[in-house]
mmCIF file of C-alpha atoms in Angstrom:
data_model
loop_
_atom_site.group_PDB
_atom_site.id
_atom_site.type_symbol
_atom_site.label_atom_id
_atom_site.label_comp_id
_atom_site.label_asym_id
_atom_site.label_seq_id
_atom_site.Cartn_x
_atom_site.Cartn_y
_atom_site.Cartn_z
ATOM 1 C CA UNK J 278 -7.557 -25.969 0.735
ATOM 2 C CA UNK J 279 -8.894 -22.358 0.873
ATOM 3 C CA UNK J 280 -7.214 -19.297 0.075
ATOM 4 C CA UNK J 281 -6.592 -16.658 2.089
ATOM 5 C CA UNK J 282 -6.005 -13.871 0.540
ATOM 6 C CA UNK J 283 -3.520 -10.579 2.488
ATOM 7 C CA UNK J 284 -3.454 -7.098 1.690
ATOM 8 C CA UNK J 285 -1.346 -5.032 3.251
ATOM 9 C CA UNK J 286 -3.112 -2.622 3.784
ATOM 10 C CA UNK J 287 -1.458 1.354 5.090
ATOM 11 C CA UNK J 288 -4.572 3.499 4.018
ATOM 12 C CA UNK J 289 -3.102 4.789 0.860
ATOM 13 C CA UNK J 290 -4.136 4.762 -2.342
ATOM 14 C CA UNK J 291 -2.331 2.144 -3.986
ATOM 15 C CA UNK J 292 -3.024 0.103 -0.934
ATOM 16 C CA UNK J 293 -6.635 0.985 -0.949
ATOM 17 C CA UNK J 294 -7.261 0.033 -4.625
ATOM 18 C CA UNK J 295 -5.847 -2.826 -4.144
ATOM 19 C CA UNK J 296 -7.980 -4.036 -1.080
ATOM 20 C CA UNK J 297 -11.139 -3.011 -2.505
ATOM 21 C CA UNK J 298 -10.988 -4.944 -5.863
ATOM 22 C CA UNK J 299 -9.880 -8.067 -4.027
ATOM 23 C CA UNK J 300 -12.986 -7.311 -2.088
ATOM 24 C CA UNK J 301 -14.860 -7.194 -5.332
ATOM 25 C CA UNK J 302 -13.321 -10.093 -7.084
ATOM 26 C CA UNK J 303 -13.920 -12.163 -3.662
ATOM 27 C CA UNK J 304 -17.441 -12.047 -2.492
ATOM 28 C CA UNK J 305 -17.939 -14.392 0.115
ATOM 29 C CA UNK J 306 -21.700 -14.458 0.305
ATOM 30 C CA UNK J 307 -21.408 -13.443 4.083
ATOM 31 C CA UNK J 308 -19.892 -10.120 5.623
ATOM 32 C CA UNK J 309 -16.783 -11.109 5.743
ATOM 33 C CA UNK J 310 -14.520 -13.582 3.285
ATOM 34 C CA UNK J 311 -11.510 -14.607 2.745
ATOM 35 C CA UNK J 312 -9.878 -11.343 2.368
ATOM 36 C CA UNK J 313 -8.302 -9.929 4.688
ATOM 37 C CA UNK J 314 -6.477 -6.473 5.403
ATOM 38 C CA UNK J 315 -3.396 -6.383 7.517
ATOM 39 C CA UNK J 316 -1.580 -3.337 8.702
ATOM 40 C CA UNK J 317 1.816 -3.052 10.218
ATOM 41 C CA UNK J 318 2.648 0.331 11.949
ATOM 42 C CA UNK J 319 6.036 1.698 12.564
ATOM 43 C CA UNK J 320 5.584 4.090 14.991
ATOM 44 C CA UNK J 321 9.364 4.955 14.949
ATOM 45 C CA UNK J 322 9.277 5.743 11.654
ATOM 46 C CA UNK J 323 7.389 8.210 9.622
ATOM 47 C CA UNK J 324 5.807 10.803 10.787
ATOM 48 C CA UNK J 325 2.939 11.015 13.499
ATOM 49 C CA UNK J 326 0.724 13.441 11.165
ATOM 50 C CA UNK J 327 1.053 10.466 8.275
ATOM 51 C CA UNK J 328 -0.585 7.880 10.803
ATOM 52 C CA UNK J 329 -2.844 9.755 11.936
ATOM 53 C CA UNK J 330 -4.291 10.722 8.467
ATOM 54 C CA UNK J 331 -3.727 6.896 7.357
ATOM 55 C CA UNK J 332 -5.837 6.158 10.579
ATOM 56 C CA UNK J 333 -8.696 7.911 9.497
ATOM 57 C CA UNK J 334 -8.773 7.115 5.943
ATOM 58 C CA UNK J 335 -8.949 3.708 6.739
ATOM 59 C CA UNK J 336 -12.154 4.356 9.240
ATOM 60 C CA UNK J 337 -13.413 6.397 6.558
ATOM 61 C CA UNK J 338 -12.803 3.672 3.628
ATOM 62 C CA UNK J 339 -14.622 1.050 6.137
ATOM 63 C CA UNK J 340 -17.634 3.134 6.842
ATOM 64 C CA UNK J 341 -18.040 3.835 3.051
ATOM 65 C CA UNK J 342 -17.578 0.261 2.057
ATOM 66 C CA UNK J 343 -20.668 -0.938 4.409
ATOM 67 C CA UNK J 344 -22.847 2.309 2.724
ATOM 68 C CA UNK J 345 -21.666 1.539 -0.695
ATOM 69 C CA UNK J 346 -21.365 -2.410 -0.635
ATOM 70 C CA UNK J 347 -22.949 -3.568 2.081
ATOM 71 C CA UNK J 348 -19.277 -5.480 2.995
ATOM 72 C CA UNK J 349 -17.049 -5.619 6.259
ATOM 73 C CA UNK J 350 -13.454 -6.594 5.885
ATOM 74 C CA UNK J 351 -11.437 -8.525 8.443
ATOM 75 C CA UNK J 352 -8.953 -6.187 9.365
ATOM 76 C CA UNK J 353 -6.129 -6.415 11.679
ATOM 77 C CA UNK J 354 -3.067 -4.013 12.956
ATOM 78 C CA UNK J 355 0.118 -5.265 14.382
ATOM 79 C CA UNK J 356 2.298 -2.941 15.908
ATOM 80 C CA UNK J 357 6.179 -2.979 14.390
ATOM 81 C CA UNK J 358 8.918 -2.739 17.214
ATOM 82 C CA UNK J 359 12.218 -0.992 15.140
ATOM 83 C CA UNK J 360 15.161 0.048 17.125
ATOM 84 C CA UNK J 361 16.532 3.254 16.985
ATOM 85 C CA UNK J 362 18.855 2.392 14.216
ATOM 86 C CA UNK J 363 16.287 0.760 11.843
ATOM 87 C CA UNK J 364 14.389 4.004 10.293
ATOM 88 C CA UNK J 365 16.097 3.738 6.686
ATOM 89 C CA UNK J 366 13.214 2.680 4.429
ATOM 90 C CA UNK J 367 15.319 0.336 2.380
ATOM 91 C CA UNK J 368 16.706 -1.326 5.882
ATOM 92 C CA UNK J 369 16.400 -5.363 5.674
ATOM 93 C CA UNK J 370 16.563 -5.468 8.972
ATOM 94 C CA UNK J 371 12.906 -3.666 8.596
ATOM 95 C CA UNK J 372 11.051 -6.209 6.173
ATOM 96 C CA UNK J 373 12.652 -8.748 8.251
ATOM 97 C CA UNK J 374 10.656 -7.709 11.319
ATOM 98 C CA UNK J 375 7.838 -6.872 8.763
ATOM 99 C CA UNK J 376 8.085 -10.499 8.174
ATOM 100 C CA UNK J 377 8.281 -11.826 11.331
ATOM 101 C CA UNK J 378 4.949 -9.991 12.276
ATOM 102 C CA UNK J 379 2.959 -11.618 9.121
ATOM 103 C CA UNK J 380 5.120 -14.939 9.898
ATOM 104 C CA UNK J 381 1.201 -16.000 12.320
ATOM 105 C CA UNK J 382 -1.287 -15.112 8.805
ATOM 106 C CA UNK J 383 1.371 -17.830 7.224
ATOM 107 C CA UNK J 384 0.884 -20.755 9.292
ATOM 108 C CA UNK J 385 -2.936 -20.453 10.146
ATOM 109 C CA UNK J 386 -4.925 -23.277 11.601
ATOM 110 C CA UNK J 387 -7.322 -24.710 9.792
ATOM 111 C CA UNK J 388 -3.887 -25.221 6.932
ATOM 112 C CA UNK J 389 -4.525 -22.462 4.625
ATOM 113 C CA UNK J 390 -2.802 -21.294 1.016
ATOM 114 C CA UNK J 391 -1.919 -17.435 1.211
ATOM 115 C CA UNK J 392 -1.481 -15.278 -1.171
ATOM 116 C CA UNK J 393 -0.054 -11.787 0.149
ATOM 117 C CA UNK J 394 -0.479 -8.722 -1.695
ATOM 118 C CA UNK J 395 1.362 -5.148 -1.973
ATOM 119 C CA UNK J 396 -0.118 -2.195 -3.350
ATOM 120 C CA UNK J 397 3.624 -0.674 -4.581
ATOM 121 C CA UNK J 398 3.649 0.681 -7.650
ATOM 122 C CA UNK J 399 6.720 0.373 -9.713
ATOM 123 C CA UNK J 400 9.453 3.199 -8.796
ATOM 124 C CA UNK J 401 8.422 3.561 -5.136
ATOM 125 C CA UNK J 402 11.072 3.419 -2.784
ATOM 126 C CA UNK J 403 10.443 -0.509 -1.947
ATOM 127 C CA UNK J 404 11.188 -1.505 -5.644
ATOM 128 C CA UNK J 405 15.337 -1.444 -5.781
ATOM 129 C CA UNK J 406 15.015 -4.003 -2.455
ATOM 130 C CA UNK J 407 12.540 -6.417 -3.297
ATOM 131 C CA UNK J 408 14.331 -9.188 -4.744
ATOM 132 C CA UNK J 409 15.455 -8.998 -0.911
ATOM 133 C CA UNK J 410 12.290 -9.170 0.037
ATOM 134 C CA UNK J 411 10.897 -11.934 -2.251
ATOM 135 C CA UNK J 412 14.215 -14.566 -1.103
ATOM 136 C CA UNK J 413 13.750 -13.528 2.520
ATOM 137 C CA UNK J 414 9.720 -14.700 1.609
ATOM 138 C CA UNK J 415 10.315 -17.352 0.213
ATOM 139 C CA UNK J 416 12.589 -19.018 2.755
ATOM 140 C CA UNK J 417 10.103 -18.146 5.544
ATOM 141 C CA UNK J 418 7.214 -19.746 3.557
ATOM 142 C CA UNK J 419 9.795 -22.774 3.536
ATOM 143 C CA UNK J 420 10.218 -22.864 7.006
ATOM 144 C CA UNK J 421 6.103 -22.329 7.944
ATOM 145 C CA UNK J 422 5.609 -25.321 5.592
ATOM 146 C CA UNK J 423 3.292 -22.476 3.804
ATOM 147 C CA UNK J 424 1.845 -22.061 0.199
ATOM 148 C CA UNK J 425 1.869 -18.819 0.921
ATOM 149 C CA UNK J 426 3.307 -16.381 -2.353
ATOM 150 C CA UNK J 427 3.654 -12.473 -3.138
ATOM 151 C CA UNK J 428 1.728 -10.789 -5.825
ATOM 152 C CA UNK J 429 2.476 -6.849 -6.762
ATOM 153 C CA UNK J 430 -1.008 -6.236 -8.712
ATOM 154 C CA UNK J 431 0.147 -2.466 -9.488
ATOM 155 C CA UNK J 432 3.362 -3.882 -11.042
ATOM 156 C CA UNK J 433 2.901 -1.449 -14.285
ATOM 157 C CA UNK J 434 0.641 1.257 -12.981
ATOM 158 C CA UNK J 435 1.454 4.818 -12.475
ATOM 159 C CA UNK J 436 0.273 6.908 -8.910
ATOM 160 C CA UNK J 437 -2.265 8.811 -11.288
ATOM 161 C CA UNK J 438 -4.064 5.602 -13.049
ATOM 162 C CA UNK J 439 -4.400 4.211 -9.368
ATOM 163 C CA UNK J 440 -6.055 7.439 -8.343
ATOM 164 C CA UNK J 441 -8.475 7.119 -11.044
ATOM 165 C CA UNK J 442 -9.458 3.970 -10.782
ATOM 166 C CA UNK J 443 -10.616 4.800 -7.115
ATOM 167 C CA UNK J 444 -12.516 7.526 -8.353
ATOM 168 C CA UNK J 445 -14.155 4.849 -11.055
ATOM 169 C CA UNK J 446 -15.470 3.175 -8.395
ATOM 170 C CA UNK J 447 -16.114 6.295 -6.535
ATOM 171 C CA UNK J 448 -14.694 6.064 -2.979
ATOM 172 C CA UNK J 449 -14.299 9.481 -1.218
ATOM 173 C CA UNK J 450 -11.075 10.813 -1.456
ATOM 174 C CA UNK J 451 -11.266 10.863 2.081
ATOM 175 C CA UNK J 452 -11.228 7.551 2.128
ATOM 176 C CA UNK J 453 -7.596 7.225 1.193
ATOM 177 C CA UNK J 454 -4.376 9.178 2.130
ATOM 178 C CA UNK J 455 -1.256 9.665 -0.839
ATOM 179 C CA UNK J 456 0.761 12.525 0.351
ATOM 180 C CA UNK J 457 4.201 11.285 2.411
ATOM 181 C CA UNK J 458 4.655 14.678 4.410
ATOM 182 C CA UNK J 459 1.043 16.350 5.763
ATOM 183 C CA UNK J 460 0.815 19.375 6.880
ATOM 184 C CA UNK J 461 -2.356 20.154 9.203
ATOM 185 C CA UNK J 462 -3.843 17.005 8.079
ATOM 186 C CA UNK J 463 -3.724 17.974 4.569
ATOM 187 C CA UNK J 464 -1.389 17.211 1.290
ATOM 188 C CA UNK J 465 1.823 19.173 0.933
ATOM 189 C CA UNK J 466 1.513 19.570 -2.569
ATOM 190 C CA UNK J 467 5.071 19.204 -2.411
ATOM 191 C CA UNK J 468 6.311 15.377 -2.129
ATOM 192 C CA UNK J 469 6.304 12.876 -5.502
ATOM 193 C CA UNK J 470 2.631 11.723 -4.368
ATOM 194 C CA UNK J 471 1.216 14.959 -4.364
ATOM 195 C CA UNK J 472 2.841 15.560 -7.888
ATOM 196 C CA UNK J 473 0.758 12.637 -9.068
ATOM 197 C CA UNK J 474 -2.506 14.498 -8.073
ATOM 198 C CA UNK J 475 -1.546 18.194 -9.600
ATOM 199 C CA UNK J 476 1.087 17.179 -11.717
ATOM 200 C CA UNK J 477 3.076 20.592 -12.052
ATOM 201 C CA UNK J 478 3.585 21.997 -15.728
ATOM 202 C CA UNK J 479 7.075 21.467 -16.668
ATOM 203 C CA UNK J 480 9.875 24.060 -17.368
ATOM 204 C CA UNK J 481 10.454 24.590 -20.712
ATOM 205 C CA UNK J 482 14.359 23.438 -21.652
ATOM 206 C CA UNK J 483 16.297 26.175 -23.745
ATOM 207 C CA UNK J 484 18.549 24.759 -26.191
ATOM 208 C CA UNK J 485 21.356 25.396 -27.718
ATOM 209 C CA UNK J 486 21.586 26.903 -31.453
ATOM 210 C CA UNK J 487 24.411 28.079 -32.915
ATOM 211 C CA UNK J 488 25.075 31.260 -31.259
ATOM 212 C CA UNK J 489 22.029 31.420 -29.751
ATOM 213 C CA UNK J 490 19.339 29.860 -27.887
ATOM 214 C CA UNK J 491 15.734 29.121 -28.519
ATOM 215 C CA UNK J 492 13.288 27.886 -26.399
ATOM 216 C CA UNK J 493 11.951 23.988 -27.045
#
C-alpha cells in the first residue's frame, strides 16, 4: 500500500521547511510524488494582510522549487467555513471542521496509508490543545477505516533553527511568511515571530544587595 504523505501547508516557515524536506526525502522520479501540500484557509479568522502575504509566499516557494529542483508539488486549498463564534485559535470546534475538510485525503481511492504532517513548533499556540487534536484524529481515522497518523517533525525546534535551516537550503525569504500581524505587506517586528528573526537584546535585571542595588 503506498504512502501518502500531507503537509499542511500555510506558507510559513515552519510549514515551509517542513514541505520542502519531505519533498527532498521523497523523490518520486516524476514531477510530482507522493507528497502532497494541503492548505486550509479561514477566511474569518486572521487577518486579510496575513493571507495575502501567505498567498504569495507560497507562489513564490513554488516558482523557486521548479528553478532550484526542477520539482512540482501537488498542492491543494480548501476553504474553512467558521461561524461567527468560532475565531478563538484554541476553539475545538475549529480543528473539528479542520478535520472534517482533510476527512476526503483520509479515505482516498486507490486505499492509501497517510501520514499527515504539522509544521508547529513546540510553544505555539496549537501545543496546550493537541492531545485534543490527536483523540479527535484518531477516532476519525477509526471511522475512515484509515492508516492514516500525525507526525509533528519540529517537535524540539525553536522559530530561529527553522529559519536557518531554510536559509541552508537557500530558499528566498520571500518564499516564506513568519510574522502573525503585517503591516504593508511587511513584518511588524513586533509579534513573537518577528522576535525570532531580530531577537531584541534583553533588559538587564537590577538586583537587590543589601541596601543597594547593582545591576546583573
Amino acid at each position: 500500500m503506498r504512502t501518502q504523505r500531507i503537509v499542511i501547508w500555510s506558507g510559513g516557515a515552519d510549514s515551509t521547511i517542513v514541505l520542502l524536506e519531505e519533498l527532498l526525502a521523497h523523490p518520486s522520479g516524476g514531477v510530482v510524488g507522493d507528497v502532497v501540500a494541503l492548505t486550509l484557509e479561514h477566511p474569518q479568522v486572521g487577518r486579510k494582510e496575513q493571507r495575502i502575504a501567505q498567498d504569495k509566499a507560497r507562489t513564490k516557494f513554488k516558482q523557486w522549487l521548479w528553478e532550484k529542483h526542477r520539482r512540482k508539488v501537488a498542492h491543494h486549498t480548501v476553504t474553512v467555513r467558521l461561524s461567527k463564534d468560532c475565531g478563538a485559535p484554541g476553539n475545538v470546534g475549529q480543528y473539528g471542521l479542520f478535520l472534517a475538510h482533510l476527512f476526503p485525503y483520509m479515505v482516498a481511492e486507490p486505499p492509501k496509508s497517510s501520514v499527515v504532517l504539522f509544521g508547529y513548533v513546540r510553544g505555539d499556540d496549537f501545543w496546550h490543545e493537541r492531545h485534543r487534536f490527536d483523540q479527535a484524529f484518531s477516532a476519525l481515522a477509526a471511522v475512515a477505516r484509515s492508516e492514516a497518523s500525525l507526525e509533528y517533525p519540529l517537535e524540539w525546534a525553536r522559530k530561529d533553527e527553522v529559519m536557518g535551516r531554510l536559509d541552508q537550503h537557500g530558499v528566498p525569504r520571500s518564499a516564506w511568511w513568519t510574522c502573525e500581524n503585517p503591516i504593508g505587506h511587511r513584518a511588524c517586528g513586533l509579534c513573537i515571530k518577528c522576535e525570532a528573526v531580530n531577537p531584541q537584546p534583553k533588559k538587564k535585571k537590577r538586583a537587590v544587595v543589601g541596601m543597594g542595588t547593582r545591576r546583573k
